[in-house]
mmCIF file of C-alpha atoms in Angstrom:
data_model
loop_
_atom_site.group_PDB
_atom_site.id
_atom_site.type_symbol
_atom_site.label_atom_id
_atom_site.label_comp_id
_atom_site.label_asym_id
_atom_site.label_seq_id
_atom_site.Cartn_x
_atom_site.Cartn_y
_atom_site.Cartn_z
ATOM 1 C CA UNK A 1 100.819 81.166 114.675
ATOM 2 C CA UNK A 2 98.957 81.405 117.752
ATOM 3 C CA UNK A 3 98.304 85.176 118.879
ATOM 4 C CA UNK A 4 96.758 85.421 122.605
ATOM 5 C CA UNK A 5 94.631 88.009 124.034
ATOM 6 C CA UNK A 6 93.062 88.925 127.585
ATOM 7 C CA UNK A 7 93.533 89.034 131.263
ATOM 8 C CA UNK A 8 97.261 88.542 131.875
ATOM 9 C CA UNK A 9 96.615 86.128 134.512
ATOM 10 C CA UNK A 10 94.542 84.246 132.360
ATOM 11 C CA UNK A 11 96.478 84.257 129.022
ATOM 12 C CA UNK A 12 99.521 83.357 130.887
ATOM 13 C CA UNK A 13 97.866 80.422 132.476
ATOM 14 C CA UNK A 14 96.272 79.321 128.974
ATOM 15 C CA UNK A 15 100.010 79.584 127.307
ATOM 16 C CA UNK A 16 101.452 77.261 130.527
ATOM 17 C CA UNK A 17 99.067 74.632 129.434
ATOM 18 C CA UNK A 18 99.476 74.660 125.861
ATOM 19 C CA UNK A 19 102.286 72.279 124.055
ATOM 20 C CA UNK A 20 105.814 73.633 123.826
ATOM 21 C CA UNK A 21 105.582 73.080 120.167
ATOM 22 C CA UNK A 22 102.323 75.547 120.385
ATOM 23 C CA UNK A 23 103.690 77.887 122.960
ATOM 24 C CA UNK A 24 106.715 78.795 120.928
ATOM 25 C CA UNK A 25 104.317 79.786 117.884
ATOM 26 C CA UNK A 26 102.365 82.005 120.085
ATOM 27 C CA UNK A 27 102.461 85.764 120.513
ATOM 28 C CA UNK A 28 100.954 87.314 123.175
ATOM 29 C CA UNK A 29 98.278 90.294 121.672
ATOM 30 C CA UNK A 30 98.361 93.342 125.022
ATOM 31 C CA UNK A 31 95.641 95.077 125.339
ATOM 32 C CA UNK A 32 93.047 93.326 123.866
ATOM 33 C CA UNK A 33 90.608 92.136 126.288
ATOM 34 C CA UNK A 34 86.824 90.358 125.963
ATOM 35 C CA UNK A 35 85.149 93.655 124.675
ATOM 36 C CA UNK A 36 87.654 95.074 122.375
ATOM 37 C CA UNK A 37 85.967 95.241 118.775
ATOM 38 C CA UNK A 38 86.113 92.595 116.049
ATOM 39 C CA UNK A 39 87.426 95.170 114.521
ATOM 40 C CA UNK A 40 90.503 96.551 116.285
ATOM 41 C CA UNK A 41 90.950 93.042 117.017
ATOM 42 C CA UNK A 42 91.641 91.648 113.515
ATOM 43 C CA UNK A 43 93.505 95.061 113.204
ATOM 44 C CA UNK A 44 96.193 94.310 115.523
ATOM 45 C CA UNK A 45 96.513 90.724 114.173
ATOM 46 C CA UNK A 46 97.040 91.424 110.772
ATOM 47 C CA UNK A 47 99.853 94.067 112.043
ATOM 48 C CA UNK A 48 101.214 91.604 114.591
ATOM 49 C CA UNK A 49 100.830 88.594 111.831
ATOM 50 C CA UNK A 50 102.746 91.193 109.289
ATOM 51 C CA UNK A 51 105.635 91.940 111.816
ATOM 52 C CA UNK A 52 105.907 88.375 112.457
ATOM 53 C CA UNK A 53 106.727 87.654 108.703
ATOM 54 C CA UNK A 54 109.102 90.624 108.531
ATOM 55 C CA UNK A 55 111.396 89.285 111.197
ATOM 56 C CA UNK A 56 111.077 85.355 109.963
ATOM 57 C CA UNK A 57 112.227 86.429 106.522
ATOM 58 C CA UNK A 58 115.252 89.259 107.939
ATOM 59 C CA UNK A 59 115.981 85.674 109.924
ATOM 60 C CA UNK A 60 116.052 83.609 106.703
ATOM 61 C CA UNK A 61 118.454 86.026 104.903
ATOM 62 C CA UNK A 62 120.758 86.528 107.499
ATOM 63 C CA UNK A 63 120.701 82.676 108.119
ATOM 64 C CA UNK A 64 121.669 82.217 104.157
ATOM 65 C CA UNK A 65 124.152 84.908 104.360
ATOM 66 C CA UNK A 66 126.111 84.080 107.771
ATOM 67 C CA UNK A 67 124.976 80.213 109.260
ATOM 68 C CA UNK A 68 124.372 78.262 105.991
ATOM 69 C CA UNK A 69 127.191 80.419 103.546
ATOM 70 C CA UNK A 70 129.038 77.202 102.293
ATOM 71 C CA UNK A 71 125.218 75.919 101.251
ATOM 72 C CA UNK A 72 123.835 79.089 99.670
ATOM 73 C CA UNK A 73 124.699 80.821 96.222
ATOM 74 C CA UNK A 74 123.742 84.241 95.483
ATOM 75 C CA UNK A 75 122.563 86.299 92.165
ATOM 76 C CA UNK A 76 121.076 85.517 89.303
ATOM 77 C CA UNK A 77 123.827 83.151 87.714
ATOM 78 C CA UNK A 78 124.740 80.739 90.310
ATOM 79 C CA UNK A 79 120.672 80.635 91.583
ATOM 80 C CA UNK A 80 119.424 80.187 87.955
ATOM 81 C CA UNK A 81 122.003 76.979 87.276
ATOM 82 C CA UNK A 82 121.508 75.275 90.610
ATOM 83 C CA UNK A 83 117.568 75.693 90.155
ATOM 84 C CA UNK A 84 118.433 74.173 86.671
ATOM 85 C CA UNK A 85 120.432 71.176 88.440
ATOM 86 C CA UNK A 86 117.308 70.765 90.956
ATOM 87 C CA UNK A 87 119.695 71.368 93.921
ATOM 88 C CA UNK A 88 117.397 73.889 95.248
ATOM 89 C CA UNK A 89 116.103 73.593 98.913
ATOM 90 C CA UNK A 90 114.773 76.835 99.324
ATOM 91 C CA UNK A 91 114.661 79.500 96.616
ATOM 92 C CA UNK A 92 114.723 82.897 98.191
ATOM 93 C CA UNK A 93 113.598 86.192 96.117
ATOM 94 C CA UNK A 94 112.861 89.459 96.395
ATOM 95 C CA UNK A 95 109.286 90.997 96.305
ATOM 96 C CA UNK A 96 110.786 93.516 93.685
ATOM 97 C CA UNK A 97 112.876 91.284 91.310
ATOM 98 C CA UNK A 98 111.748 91.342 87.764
ATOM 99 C CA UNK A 99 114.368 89.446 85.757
ATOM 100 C CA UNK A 100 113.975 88.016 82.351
ATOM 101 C CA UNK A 101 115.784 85.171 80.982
ATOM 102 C CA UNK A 102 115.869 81.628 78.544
ATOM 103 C CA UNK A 103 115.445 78.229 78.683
ATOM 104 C CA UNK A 104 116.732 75.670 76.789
ATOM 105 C CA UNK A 105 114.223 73.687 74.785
ATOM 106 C CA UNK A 106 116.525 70.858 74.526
ATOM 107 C CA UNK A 107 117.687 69.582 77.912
ATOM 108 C CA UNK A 108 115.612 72.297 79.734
ATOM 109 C CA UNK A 109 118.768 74.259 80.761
ATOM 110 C CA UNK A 110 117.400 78.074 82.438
ATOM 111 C CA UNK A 111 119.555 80.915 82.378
ATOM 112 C CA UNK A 112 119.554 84.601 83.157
ATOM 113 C CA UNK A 113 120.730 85.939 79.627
ATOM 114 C CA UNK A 114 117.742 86.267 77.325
ATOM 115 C CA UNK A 115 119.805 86.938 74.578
ATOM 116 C CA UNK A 116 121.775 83.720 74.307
ATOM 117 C CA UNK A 117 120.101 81.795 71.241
ATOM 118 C CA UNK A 118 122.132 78.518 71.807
ATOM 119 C CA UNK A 119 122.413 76.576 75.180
ATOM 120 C CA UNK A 120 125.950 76.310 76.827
ATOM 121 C CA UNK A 121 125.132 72.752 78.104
ATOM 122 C CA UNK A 122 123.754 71.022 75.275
ATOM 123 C CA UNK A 123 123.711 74.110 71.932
ATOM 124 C CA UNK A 124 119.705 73.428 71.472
ATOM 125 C CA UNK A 125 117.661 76.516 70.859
ATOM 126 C CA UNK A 126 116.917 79.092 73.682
ATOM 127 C CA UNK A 127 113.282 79.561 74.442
ATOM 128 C CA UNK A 128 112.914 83.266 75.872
ATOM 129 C CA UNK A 129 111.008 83.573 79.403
ATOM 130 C CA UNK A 130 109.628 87.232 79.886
ATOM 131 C CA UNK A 131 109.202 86.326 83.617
ATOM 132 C CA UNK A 132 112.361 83.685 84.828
ATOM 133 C CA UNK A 133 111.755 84.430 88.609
ATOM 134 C CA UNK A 134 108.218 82.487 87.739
ATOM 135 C CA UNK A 135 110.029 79.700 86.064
ATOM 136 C CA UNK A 136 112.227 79.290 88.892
ATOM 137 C CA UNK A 137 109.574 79.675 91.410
ATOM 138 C CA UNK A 138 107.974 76.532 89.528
ATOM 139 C CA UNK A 139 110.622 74.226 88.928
ATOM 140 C CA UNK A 140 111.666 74.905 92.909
ATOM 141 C CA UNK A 141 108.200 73.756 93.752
ATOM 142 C CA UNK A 142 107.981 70.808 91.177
ATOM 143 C CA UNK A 143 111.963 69.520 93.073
ATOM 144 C CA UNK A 144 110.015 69.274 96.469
ATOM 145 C CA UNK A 145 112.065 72.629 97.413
ATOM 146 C CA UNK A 146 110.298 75.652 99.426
ATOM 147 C CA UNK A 147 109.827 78.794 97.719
ATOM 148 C CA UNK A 148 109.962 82.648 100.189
ATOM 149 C CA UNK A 149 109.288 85.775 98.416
ATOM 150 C CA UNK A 150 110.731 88.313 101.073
ATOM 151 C CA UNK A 151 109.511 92.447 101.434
ATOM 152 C CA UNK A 152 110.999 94.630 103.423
ATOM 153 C CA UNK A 153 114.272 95.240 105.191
ATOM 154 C CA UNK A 154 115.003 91.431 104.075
ATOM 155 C CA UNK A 155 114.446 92.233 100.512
ATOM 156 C CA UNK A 156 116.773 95.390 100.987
ATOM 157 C CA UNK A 157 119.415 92.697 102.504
ATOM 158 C CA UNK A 158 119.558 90.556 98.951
ATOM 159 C CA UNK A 159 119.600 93.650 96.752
ATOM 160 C CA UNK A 160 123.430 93.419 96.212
ATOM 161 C CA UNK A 161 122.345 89.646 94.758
ATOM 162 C CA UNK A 162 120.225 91.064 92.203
ATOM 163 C CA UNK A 163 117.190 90.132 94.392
ATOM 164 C CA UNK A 164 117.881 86.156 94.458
ATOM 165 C CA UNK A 165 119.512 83.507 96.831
ATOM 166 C CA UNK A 166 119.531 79.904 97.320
ATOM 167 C CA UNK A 167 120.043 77.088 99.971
ATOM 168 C CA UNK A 168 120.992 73.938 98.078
ATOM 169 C CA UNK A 169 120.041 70.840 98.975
ATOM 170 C CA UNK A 170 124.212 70.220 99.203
ATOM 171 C CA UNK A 171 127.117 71.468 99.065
ATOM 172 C CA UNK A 172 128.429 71.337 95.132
ATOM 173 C CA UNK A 173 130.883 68.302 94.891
ATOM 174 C CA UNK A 174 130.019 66.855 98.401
ATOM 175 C CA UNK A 175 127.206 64.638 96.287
ATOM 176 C CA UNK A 176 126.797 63.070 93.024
ATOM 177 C CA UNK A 177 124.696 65.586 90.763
ATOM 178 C CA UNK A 178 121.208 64.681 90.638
ATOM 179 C CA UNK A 179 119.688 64.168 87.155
ATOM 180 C CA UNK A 180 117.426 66.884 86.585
ATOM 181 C CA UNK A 181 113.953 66.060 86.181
ATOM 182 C CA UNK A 182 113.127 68.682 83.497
ATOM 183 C CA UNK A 183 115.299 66.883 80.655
ATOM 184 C CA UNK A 184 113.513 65.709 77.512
#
């Protein structure tokens, strides 16, 4: 992000000339002019810059739960075994999800149920993860996928999905499964 400060005049003329690409990534900062304090300056950026995530995350849940619906799964289940299949595109959490789980130490299976003690996919041993947002988080990352950990009014907007959400890569059945790279 850009964020733009000064004479109107001259700020406006600055954002003509800049890229589109640019000038839609820029915010315009009022008030601050050539002598406003470093300070109050880095103030009101951090704010604006804070803002700015708020209202890119409330734009990413809303766009999983209404836009991209047939490509998303929600809760803890259905995000754990497509993170598990490596059909993640973009793992979505909540700020305040704790969530323990297991994972298989056979065919690398995760789940949400630290209490299981055999796999459902292949009946190896389940390993027990104190922390299975983590694992998730890392396994997203190693698939190529993106990873958001959302605060605020979004975070309030995936607390009926126990804090978790996904956008797969596709839609289940529309694509041969993918072999997941975390098998032994």
């Amino acid at each position: 992000r850009l964020f733009l400060g000064g004479g109107e005049e001259t700020v406006h003329e600055f954002l003509r000339l800049l890229p589109r690409r640019i000038r839609d990534r820029t915010r315009l900062m009022k008030g601050l002019t050539a002598d406003t304090s470093p300070a109050l300056v880095l103030a009101r950026v951090v704010q604006a810059q804070r803002e700015a995530e708020r209202e890119e995350e409330e734009e990413l849940v809303d766009n999983l739960t209404e836009r991209d619906r047939a490509r998303s799964v929600f809760g803890a289940a259905a995000v754990t075994e497509a993170v598990a299949d490596a059909r993640v595109h973009t793992l979505v959490y909540s700020s305040e999800t704790e969530m323990e789980g297991g994972e298989c130490t056979s065919c690398g299976w995760l789940m949400p149920d630290s209490a299981a003690e055999l796999c459902p996919r292949c009946g190896g041993e389940v390993r027990r993860l104190a922390d299975l947002i983590e694992r998730l988080v890392s396994r997203v990352i190693h698939s190529g996928g993106r990873v958001e950990e959302v605060r605020g009014p979004a975070s309030k907007m995936l607390a009926g999905s126990e804090g978790l959400a996904a956008l797969l890569r596709f839609v289940p059945g529309s694509w041969p499964p993918v072999p997941s790279p975390f098998l032994r």
